[in-house]
Each structure stands twice: as C-alpha cells, then as structure tokens.
C-alpha cells in the first residue's frame, strides 16, 4: 500500500496531502475548500471530541447550541472583530430557489431577497453575546461557562485538508464573568486544558505562551495559545484561548448588577480548537510508511491477522485468538480481528501499517504449535515473537509505551530544533533550517512585521515560562527582557 | 416557579411554547426561525445523541462528515428531490463583505459573487451521492453504512421551537447497497432502531408504518416512519427511514461491478431523526406543573435538597447525605446535591419539579433524628417518607418504575385515543376530538388530499401490523384491504 508513496524528505507538503487521502482520513469535495471527513478520519476526530468534551465538563462547562447564521449588522458591532472576520465569509442573501424558465433547473428567486443578509458564522462571539444579554441580569447569573461543538465557515483562498478549509468543525467556549481576574484565570485555565489534551492524548508536545498584539484574535485583549512543531520544523498553532475583556459585553450592551448593586459590563473569554488538530496529529507522528497514531486516539488499537495457507486452518487460529480478543476488549482496548479471506496477510499488514494502527499481531500455524505470536509496533516497526501466555498484559503495556515513546520522540525533535539566535545574520540562515528560534524582540508590531516580510517568520508566542533575560532585539538592537519564539508557521 | 403557568387544557400550544422557555430548554434567537438550545435542553439532546449513536454503531454504521454547502446544480439532478427541497432554502451568493463608503458598517462586496450559488444543506443526499461515486467501484466496496451528525437548514415560514425551525440539528444516515433487498432491509431495520429508541429511551410509544405516496420523502420509493401521539391528540412524525431505490445512484451516476462483473446502479437508503424529538419528548410526558422527563434522558436524575433553619445544621445533613450521593453515583445515577444557601428549599422544590427531575429527595433535622428522608417522584408527584437504610437501591428501582410508568401512561393515552371510524359523518365528528382514526382508504392520493382539505387530517401511516380486512373507503366507498391511520399532525 505504501508503494509509490512520496517521502517526507522529497516533498513534505505532497507527503501530507497524499497521506490524508491514502489513509482514508479525508478528501476534497465538490465544494471549493470544503472537505469530506471520511469514516476513518472522523473516528479519530470523535475520540478527540470525547476526550476534550469530558475535560470541559470536568472543569465546569456545559454545552449549548447557537444559530449557524449571524445578522450582518452584528459583525460590525465590535470594531476590531469586524476587521478580522467580516471579510472572507459566506453570505446568505436569498431564501428561495425557483424553477428556471426552461424548466431544466433552478435559479435564485429574486423575490426572495433577505432584508438583512446573514453570514454563516466564522466564529460565534457576536451571536452569543447578543444572547447572553438576555441571560445576565445580576452577579448571581455569573459565571456562564458554555461550550458549543459546531461547524464554522471562513472563505479561505488557499485551503489544505484539516489545516485550512473553508468549512471546519470545532468547539468554541464562550464564558462570561463578573470580574477581570476570573475571566483572565479562565482563559489561562483553558490554555492549560488544551496543552494537557495535546500532550496526554495526541502525544504532541506544545509550548504555552501569549500571542504578540499582532497575532491576537480580532477583539481580544490577550490571546493564549499552544504551539506545536511539525516534522518539517514549521510551527502549528494548535489551540487558542482569548481574554476578551469587556469588548463584546460593551458592543452588545451586556451588563450586570454586582453585589454592591452597581451596573457593570461583563468580562469574557472565548477559546477553541478545531479539526486542524487532525493536521497537527498527522504531521507530528507519521512517517514514510504512512500514518502513525498515538494509541489513545487510534480507532483501532490492535489489529490481529491470522496467517494460513489452507482455509481449513482458520478455525483453529480463531479459536486460539478469541481469548486474546476478549481479554483486550475487557481492558477497553479496541481490537480488529481481520479474518477476511479476500485479502492476503501481506496486504493486511500494509493496510494497518499505512493506517497507523499502533500494534499488529500475526498468528500462523507455527505459532499455534509453539504457543507464540508475532507482535509488531507501528512507531518503531519493530517485530518480536512472543509467547501467547501473558500477551494481553504485554499489549496493554506496549500501548502505553508507544503513547509515551511518540511523545518523547516529538519532544526530542522539538528540543533539537529549538535554537537561541542572537544576530540578524544568524537568524536569516537559521530560519531556513526550520525549527523554533528563541530570540530577543523589541516588543513592537512594526519590527514583527518587518521580520515577517523579510523571512516569512512570525512570533509564535512569548512562552509562559520564558525566563527574564536582558538582551537586544534581533532586528533593531533595542533592549528586550525575554526571548520569544520565531518560526515559520502553518 | 409554576406560578402563572398556563394549563394544557387552556391553551396547549401556549403551554408548550412557555414550557420550552421556562424550563430553560431553548429560546428564539435574533435570527428568524433559528433557536438557541440552552444548556439544559442541550444536555437532553446529548443523551439522545449518545444513545442513538451507540445504536447506530451496534448495527454496523460509522460516522463521517460531508460539506455544509451543496452546489445549486446538484439539487436539480434528482427530479422529485428538487421539487421537495429546492424551494425554501438558504442561498449563499457571495463570499466577501467590505466596509461601506461611510466606514460605519459592512456591505456585501458585489465583486465577490460566486459563479455557482451554494445552498445550505436541507438534507445531504445530493452531496453524499456525488461523493459516493468516487468510493464505489465494485461489489467489494459495498455496503457503505455512513451516518452524519449535522445541522441543516430549511427556510420554514412558520416556526416553533424544536418542532419546526429554520436550522435544526439531526443525524442523517446514508447507505449504499448492492441489491434492492439489502437496501429495503436496511431501511426497515433503521425504522426499528428508531422505534426502539423512542420507546425504550424516550418512553414514547410509536406506531411503525409506511407513508402514503403523497407523504413520501422527495426522491424515495418508500418512506417508513414512526408516529407518536401528543397529549392534544395530534400526531407527530418522530423519525423516517427511506428506501431510495436507485434514484440517487442514477442521478449521480454511481455504478458498481457486481460479482458477475456486470455494471449496476447502486441501491440506497437514508434515514434521520432531529431535534424535533425534543418536541415529542416534551409534549408526550409534561404536565401543568412543568417538564416531566424519563429517567434515561434526564440530565439530573435525582436532586437532593437539604432542609435546615440554621446554617449550622447543614454540615450534619451533608455528612448523612454523602454516602447516598456516593452510592447513587456508583450505580451510574446522576445526582445533584443542592446545598446552595441563596435559595430556599421551597424554591428548589419548584425548580426541580418544573425542570422534570424524576426523583427529588429532601432531608431535614427531623429526618436526621429518625434516619429517614422524603422521596418525591415527578411523574405522579407522590411523596413518601422512607428510611435511609436501603435508599440507594430503592431509588434505582424507582427510576426504572418511573421510566416504565411514563411509557405505560403514554401507551394507555394513545390506545384510549385511537378509534375505528367507518363513516364519513363520524370521521368529521371524531377528527375534531383528536387522536388516531383507523379507517379504510381507497389508496389514491386524490382521496387523501380531499380529506386533508376538508378536515386537515392526513394519513400518518399504513401500520406495519395492520391486519388484512375488507372494507370501504371512508370517503369514496371504494374497496380497501386494510385500515390506515388518519390524524391531524404537527
């Protein structure tokens, strides 16, 4: 199956695009920029959804659902927000079609023009804050800790499956608070939840940090992000959490009576991760043999392939395998026993390898005699013959090892591709090699934009744990107090 | 809380609308016809989602995701389908806004007109079958058993929360098969899954039947439905499953090589249930005191309210209650211990009653002395004082009893409001009383439409279990071989 599959070193971008399609994760649709998420890809997204949803609920959040459409005028209410989101979006202008004159198709009915155009939500701050206005009267109604799982549309000109698509799936949390401190703490808490999810479930190490003003969400006072490094050394912003101040409350006139019976504007946060995480997952772990999935998000964790020459041998293999299947399932491990007769074992091996199934077992007549089986782990492609005795416990441990190994490998990669750079000449050379460059920066948007123009590198974040350190801006030489991360990014 | 709450007998329609809002299930939004599903309402929908999703997976289905938008021309491909769905829909014509000349807001950018308009999906047969064309080459690729959880938009003129909204949430299954028999069996199987879900989870008894040609899905050869009876005697179609024949395969040129290596068109089904089920749930069980929820779908199954005069008494109550909470949770029962001090017990009782929490416990100082508590069940409003000893097991049983009781009550109601009617004069009188009328019908669309014009009653379905019985059509007197169900419907 991995035949003719392009290598990462040959063409990383093509490798990614081809992998997404050949591993049955997604494909482009008949609608420009919109993808079809295929069952195998969707099964991974479902696991992400379930894990995140549980983490949100454990931190006190509830789900709700708000309209797909936003009245055009709502977008203009918050001045920065409209600049960021009102530009490339899908606009609904009519609500009816009619049969054309020839009777051969349908045309838009000009009589059915909407009084006010509706925008397909690119994000839901405006429609949600127009709703919260009715929910909030007093401090007793606060906090509101809502999350929504939804589709959103941003009319991107250059799209790539999972990474940047016109329509994508995401969750967006929108919280309302009585105090600035509480809202800020919430935004930081959710950044932490995202980092935990990325590291513990996706096995993707991330840097937690704050965005520079230039890279902030349109309408936010502060944007907290998690940044991951892909195997080509580029950065990928995997999730953001915004402290919105009172901007949206003021735009939609949302006030509350505080304990002292005085009217105040409400404080807000919003935070989201999307199907873009699928792109991060794929690009962090996969290799020239196809997809590599961390066990915690793999739709199939263990594939078992019986090997036989004569169909008559199958029942005795199945009989031996059944207790292993039962034992694995009892431990909550997802197993696929692939006893299809239309496909040969070699074909099946390739299939599971390409689709990133963490562990593959093979069991044939000789194994039956010797009470063994072959265990192959996807991350290292290492194969060992093991006794069937204790195999269930061995696999359980192996899955944990693979999960940890993938994280450690990605962490090592990131660390060996993170460099301190102190001169502009070095910067220009080093940025070509990819990776994260830790540099001093004078804190101005102007400098950031010039660096971007000259090198395509942006400030990914100011890491939360960046130590104070006196230095000089890499570009202007002006004083700086801590290093920030520069990188080229997806 | 139930003060000023309108009674069902006074104004059933207003009772429903007010209940939805006052029980915090949903509210109208700033966008015409679109609702906001509030956290409490969404929590019920999530439980429905989870139960249905599991049933779909157990019957071999997988989830996937297809684009929100459908190119306008796709809708015209299947002749009947376009008649049914191309009329009232949201049409995207532009992909950009720009700042207006005054700089005070945004306007649609006339330069950014789409070459072909996009329709916000009212249902996804067309976009999915255009995708399946690439997935299906041979009989080995069949069956495809996909489901999608999504939002859809139908530009309804008269909307009511949950029952009929412009945007709604639903699932739509779309399956592809090699043979007619297999596709028909699938459509019937999914009708069965829906009926099981309605009866076992929602405690809503349903009639399984076939739709008359007039009421079929646009593009189907046969529509199987489940029909429920609301407390005002009107019918509500709670789910439909369609056998689509080869209509969509032919419209999108989807063929496969069969085992004999001959090219054939693929056979199809589609099936869906939506947030409309929330309407059915609410209208089947709720009463003049508010919402009544079957325990299996209640976000909170048991509420525990401590009663004390002096805040110093609270810790000793909490100490006594804690093992009950732990015991209930260990059995997978959702408990809320409401020890908020801002609200009085009476207020809390009303709150849980209005929100349909199946079981409410109250425990006060005298209970502490006597080792008892008060148990109130929402369905009958019956209150009993019980020993704390064995209370967990008692509640577990009580929840099961309530679930069964709600189903039985609804079934009794339906049975006592289902009548055989044999003359047209009787029909005209009986239909005014509401309920299901079992009548003979001559099988023609013409007769069905006349009856609808004269009485607003439609044929809900031809029940699967309708016995053969010779009779005369209620309207034309022509011969008929079985009775069908007539009713007014939502």
PDB file of N, CA, C and O in Angstrom, chain B residues 148-191:
ATOM      1  N   UNK B 148     -24.168  10.762   9.572  1.00  0.00           N
ATOM      2  CA  UNK B 148     -23.603  12.088   9.835  1.00  0.00           C
ATOM      3  C   UNK B 148     -24.456  12.815  10.864  1.00  0.00           C
ATOM      4  O   UNK B 148     -25.678  12.857  10.735  1.00  0.00           O
ATOM      5  N   UNK B 149     -23.806  13.396  11.873  1.00  0.00           N
ATOM      6  CA  UNK B 149     -24.476  14.303  12.816  1.00  0.00           C
ATOM      7  C   UNK B 149     -24.219  15.705  12.307  1.00  0.00           C
ATOM      8  O   UNK B 149     -23.058  16.102  12.140  1.00  0.00           O
ATOM      9  N   UNK B 150     -25.269  16.470  12.052  1.00  0.00           N
ATOM     10  CA  UNK B 150     -25.065  17.756  11.402  1.00  0.00           C
ATOM     11  C   UNK B 150     -26.214  18.718  11.670  1.00  0.00           C
ATOM     12  O   UNK B 150     -27.257  18.357  12.212  1.00  0.00           O
ATOM     13  N   UNK B 151     -25.994  19.956  11.256  1.00  0.00           N
ATOM     14  CA  UNK B 151     -27.066  20.948  11.228  1.00  0.00           C
ATOM     15  C   UNK B 151     -27.570  21.078   9.790  1.00  0.00           C
ATOM     16  O   UNK B 151     -26.789  20.942   8.849  1.00  0.00           O
ATOM     17  N   UNK B 152     -28.860  21.306   9.638  1.00  0.00           N
ATOM     18  CA  UNK B 152     -29.439  21.526   8.303  1.00  0.00           C
ATOM     19  C   UNK B 152     -30.373  22.724   8.370  1.00  0.00           C
ATOM     20  O   UNK B 152     -30.805  23.126   9.449  1.00  0.00           O
ATOM     21  N   UNK B 153     -30.657  23.284   7.205  1.00  0.00           N
ATOM     22  CA  UNK B 153     -31.484  24.493   7.158  1.00  0.00           C
ATOM     23  C   UNK B 153     -32.613  24.350   6.134  1.00  0.00           C
ATOM     24  O   UNK B 153     -32.365  23.985   4.977  1.00  0.00           O
ATOM     25  N   UNK B 154     -33.829  24.582   6.580  1.00  0.00           N
ATOM     26  CA  UNK B 154     -34.988  24.628   5.682  1.00  0.00           C
ATOM     27  C   UNK B 154     -35.749  25.894   6.029  1.00  0.00           C
ATOM     28  O   UNK B 154     -36.115  26.090   7.195  1.00  0.00           O
ATOM     29  N   UNK B 155     -35.958  26.741   5.045  1.00  0.00           N
ATOM     30  CA  UNK B 155     -36.494  28.057   5.340  1.00  0.00           C
ATOM     31  C   UNK B 155     -37.992  28.018   5.611  1.00  0.00           C
ATOM     32  O   UNK B 155     -38.798  28.458   4.805  1.00  0.00           O
ATOM     33  N   UNK B 156     -38.354  27.504   6.776  1.00  0.00           N
ATOM     34  CA  UNK B 156     -39.755  27.371   7.145  1.00  0.00           C
ATOM     35  C   UNK B 156     -40.356  28.740   7.408  1.00  0.00           C
ATOM     36  O   UNK B 156     -39.740  29.601   8.013  1.00  0.00           O
ATOM     37  N   UNK B 157     -41.599  28.916   6.987  1.00  0.00           N
ATOM     38  CA  UNK B 157     -42.251  30.199   7.200  1.00  0.00           C
ATOM     39  C   UNK B 157     -42.830  30.319   8.601  1.00  0.00           C
ATOM     40  O   UNK B 157     -42.767  31.359   9.228  1.00  0.00           O
ATOM     41  N   UNK B 158     -43.423  29.218   9.073  1.00  0.00           N
ATOM     42  CA  UNK B 158     -43.981  29.256  10.433  1.00  0.00           C
ATOM     43  C   UNK B 158     -43.169  28.316  11.296  1.00  0.00           C
ATOM     44  O   UNK B 158     -43.170  27.108  11.070  1.00  0.00           O
ATOM     45  N   UNK B 159     -42.460  28.856  12.267  1.00  0.00           N
ATOM     46  CA  UNK B 159     -41.571  28.015  13.055  1.00  0.00           C
ATOM     47  C   UNK B 159     -42.057  27.888  14.501  1.00  0.00           C
ATOM     48  O   UNK B 159     -42.765  28.767  15.013  1.00  0.00           O
ATOM     49  N   UNK B 160     -41.680  26.770  15.121  1.00  0.00           N
ATOM     50  CA  UNK B 160     -41.931  26.555  16.555  1.00  0.00           C
ATOM     51  C   UNK B 160     -40.737  25.821  17.123  1.00  0.00           C
ATOM     52  O   UNK B 160     -40.258  24.855  16.518  1.00  0.00           O
ATOM     53  N   UNK B 161     -40.287  26.232  18.277  1.00  0.00           N
ATOM     54  CA  UNK B 161     -39.059  25.671  18.815  1.00  0.00           C
ATOM     55  C   UNK B 161     -39.101  24.139  18.872  1.00  0.00           C
ATOM     56  O   UNK B 161     -40.087  23.552  19.295  1.00  0.00           O
ATOM     57  N   UNK B 162     -38.028  23.528  18.422  1.00  0.00           N
ATOM     58  CA  UNK B 162     -37.834  22.087  18.318  1.00  0.00           C
ATOM     59  C   UNK B 162     -38.707  21.449  17.237  1.00  0.00           C
ATOM     60  O   UNK B 162     -38.252  20.576  16.522  1.00  0.00           O
ATOM     61  N   UNK B 163     -39.975  21.874  17.110  1.00  0.00           N
ATOM     62  CA  UNK B 163     -40.885  21.182  16.199  1.00  0.00           C
ATOM     63  C   UNK B 163     -40.618  21.539  14.745  1.00  0.00           C
ATOM     64  O   UNK B 163     -40.698  20.685  13.859  1.00  0.00           O
ATOM     65  N   UNK B 164     -40.315  22.800  14.510  1.00  0.00           N
ATOM     66  CA  UNK B 164     -40.138  23.252  13.139  1.00  0.00           C
ATOM     67  C   UNK B 164     -39.310  24.532  13.201  1.00  0.00           C
ATOM     68  O   UNK B 164     -39.827  25.586  13.553  1.00  0.00           O
ATOM     69  N   UNK B 165     -38.022  24.403  12.922  1.00  0.00           N
ATOM     70  CA  UNK B 165     -37.141  25.569  12.973  1.00  0.00           C
ATOM     71  C   UNK B 165     -36.355  25.634  11.671  1.00  0.00           C
ATOM     72  O   UNK B 165     -36.189  24.619  10.988  1.00  0.00           O
ATOM     73  N   UNK B 166     -35.906  26.832  11.320  1.00  0.00           N
ATOM     74  CA  UNK B 166     -35.177  27.000  10.069  1.00  0.00           C
ATOM     75  C   UNK B 166     -33.887  26.171  10.102  1.00  0.00           C
ATOM     76  O   UNK B 166     -33.586  25.423   9.183  1.00  0.00           O
ATOM     77  N   UNK B 167     -33.119  26.319  11.176  1.00  0.00           N
ATOM     78  CA  UNK B 167     -31.956  25.447  11.369  1.00  0.00           C
ATOM     79  C   UNK B 167     -32.323  24.412  12.413  1.00  0.00           C
ATOM     80  O   UNK B 167     -32.958  24.743  13.418  1.00  0.00           O
ATOM     81  N   UNK B 168     -31.947  23.168  12.188  1.00  0.00           N
ATOM     82  CA  UNK B 168     -32.095  22.189  13.256  1.00  0.00           C
ATOM     83  C   UNK B 168     -30.925  21.222  13.233  1.00  0.00           C
ATOM     84  O   UNK B 168     -30.170  21.144  12.266  1.00  0.00           O
ATOM     85  N   UNK B 169     -30.762  20.508  14.340  1.00  0.00           N
ATOM     86  CA  UNK B 169     -29.707  19.506  14.440  1.00  0.00           C
ATOM     87  C   UNK B 169     -30.330  18.151  14.161  1.00  0.00           C
ATOM     88  O   UNK B 169     -31.467  17.890  14.554  1.00  0.00           O
ATOM     89  N   UNK B 170     -29.588  17.294  13.508  1.00  0.00           N
ATOM     90  CA  UNK B 170     -30.113  15.965  13.247  1.00  0.00           C
ATOM     91  C   UNK B 170     -28.983  15.020  12.954  1.00  0.00           C
ATOM     92  O   UNK B 170     -27.805  15.391  12.959  1.00  0.00           O
ATOM     93  N   UNK B 171     -29.357  13.757  12.695  1.00  0.00           N
ATOM     94  CA  UNK B 171     -28.426  12.798  12.108  1.00  0.00           C
ATOM     95  C   UNK B 171     -29.071  12.336  10.839  1.00  0.00           C
ATOM     96  O   UNK B 171     -30.309  12.245  10.750  1.00  0.00           O
ATOM     97  N   UNK B 172     -28.246  12.069   9.848  1.00  0.00           N
ATOM     98  CA  UNK B 172     -28.765  11.519   8.601  1.00  0.00           C
ATOM     99  C   UNK B 172     -27.878  10.350   8.193  1.00  0.00           C
ATOM    100  O   UNK B 172     -26.681  10.487   8.000  1.00  0.00           O
ATOM    101  N   UNK B 173     -28.496   9.178   8.124  1.00  0.00           N
ATOM    102  CA  UNK B 173     -27.771   8.002   7.660  1.00  0.00           C
ATOM    103  C   UNK B 173     -27.930   7.896   6.153  1.00  0.00           C
ATOM    104  O   UNK B 173     -29.007   8.185   5.624  1.00  0.00           O
ATOM    105  N   UNK B 174     -26.860   7.511   5.472  1.00  0.00           N
ATOM    106  CA  UNK B 174     -26.916   7.359   4.017  1.00  0.00           C
ATOM    107  C   UNK B 174     -26.175   6.080   3.674  1.00  0.00           C
ATOM    108  O   UNK B 174     -24.955   6.018   3.821  1.00  0.00           O
ATOM    109  N   UNK B 175     -26.928   5.083   3.225  1.00  0.00           N
ATOM    110  CA  UNK B 175     -26.278   3.805   2.962  1.00  0.00           C
ATOM    111  C   UNK B 175     -26.390   3.417   1.493  1.00  0.00           C
ATOM    112  O   UNK B 175     -27.304   3.838   0.788  1.00  0.00           O
ATOM    113  N   UNK B 176     -25.406   2.642   1.053  1.00  0.00           N
ATOM    114  CA  UNK B 176     -25.317   2.200  -0.338  1.00  0.00           C
ATOM    115  C   UNK B 176     -25.205   0.681  -0.365  1.00  0.00           C
ATOM    116  O   UNK B 176     -24.419   0.114   0.408  1.00  0.00           O
ATOM    117  N   UNK B 177     -25.976   0.041  -1.226  1.00  0.00           N
ATOM    118  CA  UNK B 177     -26.055  -1.420  -1.224  1.00  0.00           C
ATOM    119  C   UNK B 177     -26.001  -2.007  -2.631  1.00  0.00           C
ATOM    120  O   UNK B 177     -26.360  -1.332  -3.608  1.00  0.00           O
ATOM    121  N   UNK B 178     -25.611  -3.286  -2.680  1.00  0.00           N
ATOM    122  CA  UNK B 178     -25.513  -3.973  -3.972  1.00  0.00           C
ATOM    123  C   UNK B 178     -26.865  -4.473  -4.469  1.00  0.00           C
ATOM    124  O   UNK B 178     -27.056  -4.655  -5.664  1.00  0.00           O
ATOM    125  N   UNK B 179     -27.793  -4.707  -3.554  1.00  0.00           N
ATOM    126  CA  UNK B 179     -29.078  -5.257  -4.002  1.00  0.00           C
ATOM    127  C   UNK B 179     -30.261  -4.486  -3.418  1.00  0.00           C
ATOM    128  O   UNK B 179     -30.165  -3.867  -2.354  1.00  0.00           O
ATOM    129  N   UNK B 180     -31.347  -4.559  -4.125  1.00  0.00           N
ATOM    130  CA  UNK B 180     -32.600  -3.956  -3.689  1.00  0.00           C
ATOM    131  C   UNK B 180     -33.026  -4.505  -2.330  1.00  0.00           C
ATOM    132  O   UNK B 180     -33.393  -3.745  -1.428  1.00  0.00           O
ATOM    133  N   UNK B 181     -32.926  -5.827  -2.181  1.00  0.00           N
ATOM    134  CA  UNK B 181     -33.380  -6.487  -0.960  1.00  0.00           C
ATOM    135  C   UNK B 181     -32.605  -5.967   0.257  1.00  0.00           C
ATOM    136  O   UNK B 181     -33.170  -5.700   1.309  1.00  0.00           O
ATOM    137  N   UNK B 182     -31.299  -5.841   0.061  1.00  0.00           N
ATOM    138  CA  UNK B 182     -30.468  -5.403   1.174  1.00  0.00           C
ATOM    139  C   UNK B 182     -30.814  -3.965   1.576  1.00  0.00           C
ATOM    140  O   UNK B 182     -30.876  -3.641   2.772  1.00  0.00           O
ATOM    141  N   UNK B 183     -31.038  -3.116   0.588  1.00  0.00           N
ATOM    142  CA  UNK B 183     -31.376  -1.717   0.884  1.00  0.00           C
ATOM    143  C   UNK B 183     -32.734  -1.621   1.576  1.00  0.00           C
ATOM    144  O   UNK B 183     -32.901  -0.879   2.548  1.00  0.00           O
ATOM    145  N   UNK B 184     -33.694  -2.375   1.094  1.00  0.00           N
ATOM    146  CA  UNK B 184     -35.019  -2.362   1.734  1.00  0.00           C
ATOM    147  C   UNK B 184     -34.924  -2.848   3.179  1.00  0.00           C
ATOM    148  O   UNK B 184     -35.522  -2.263   4.077  1.00  0.00           O
ATOM    149  N   UNK B 185     -34.137  -3.901   3.383  1.00  0.00           N
ATOM    150  CA  UNK B 185     -33.978  -4.444   4.739  1.00  0.00           C
ATOM    151  C   UNK B 185     -33.321  -3.407   5.651  1.00  0.00           C
ATOM    152  O   UNK B 185     -33.692  -3.265   6.823  1.00  0.00           O
ATOM    153  N   UNK B 186     -32.366  -2.674   5.116  1.00  0.00           N
ATOM    154  CA  UNK B 186     -31.690  -1.625   5.899  1.00  0.00           C
ATOM    155  C   UNK B 186     -32.684  -0.529   6.315  1.00  0.00           C
ATOM    156  O   UNK B 186     -32.701  -0.104   7.472  1.00  0.00           O
ATOM    157  N   UNK B 187     -33.496  -0.081   5.369  1.00  0.00           N
ATOM    158  CA  UNK B 187     -34.463   0.991   5.676  1.00  0.00           C
ATOM    159  C   UNK B 187     -35.411   0.539   6.785  1.00  0.00           C
ATOM    160  O   UNK B 187     -35.718   1.301   7.709  1.00  0.00           O
ATOM    161  N   UNK B 188     -35.849  -0.714   6.710  1.00  0.00           N
ATOM    162  CA  UNK B 188     -36.777  -1.241   7.721  1.00  0.00           C
ATOM    163  C   UNK B 188     -36.059  -1.436   9.058  1.00  0.00           C
ATOM    164  O   UNK B 188     -36.605  -1.146  10.121  1.00  0.00           O
ATOM    165  N   UNK B 189     -34.802  -1.886   8.989  1.00  0.00           N
ATOM    166  CA  UNK B 189     -34.025  -2.063  10.225  1.00  0.00           C
ATOM    167  C   UNK B 189     -33.902  -0.735  10.978  1.00  0.00           C
ATOM    168  O   UNK B 189     -34.067  -0.669  12.195  1.00  0.00           O
ATOM    169  N   UNK B 190     -33.634   0.339  10.244  1.00  0.00           N
ATOM    170  CA  UNK B 190     -33.429   1.625  10.916  1.00  0.00           C
ATOM    171  C   UNK B 190     -34.742   2.194  11.472  1.00  0.00           C
ATOM    172  O   UNK B 190     -34.742   2.859  12.510  1.00  0.00           O
ATOM    173  N   UNK B 191     -35.852   1.887  10.792  1.00  0.00           N
ATOM    174  CA  UNK B 191     -37.143   2.244  11.378  1.00  0.00           C
ATOM    175  C   UNK B 191     -37.284   1.540  12.736  1.00  0.00           C
ATOM    176  O   UNK B 191     -37.747   2.140  13.708  1.00  0.00           O
TER     177      UNK B 191
END
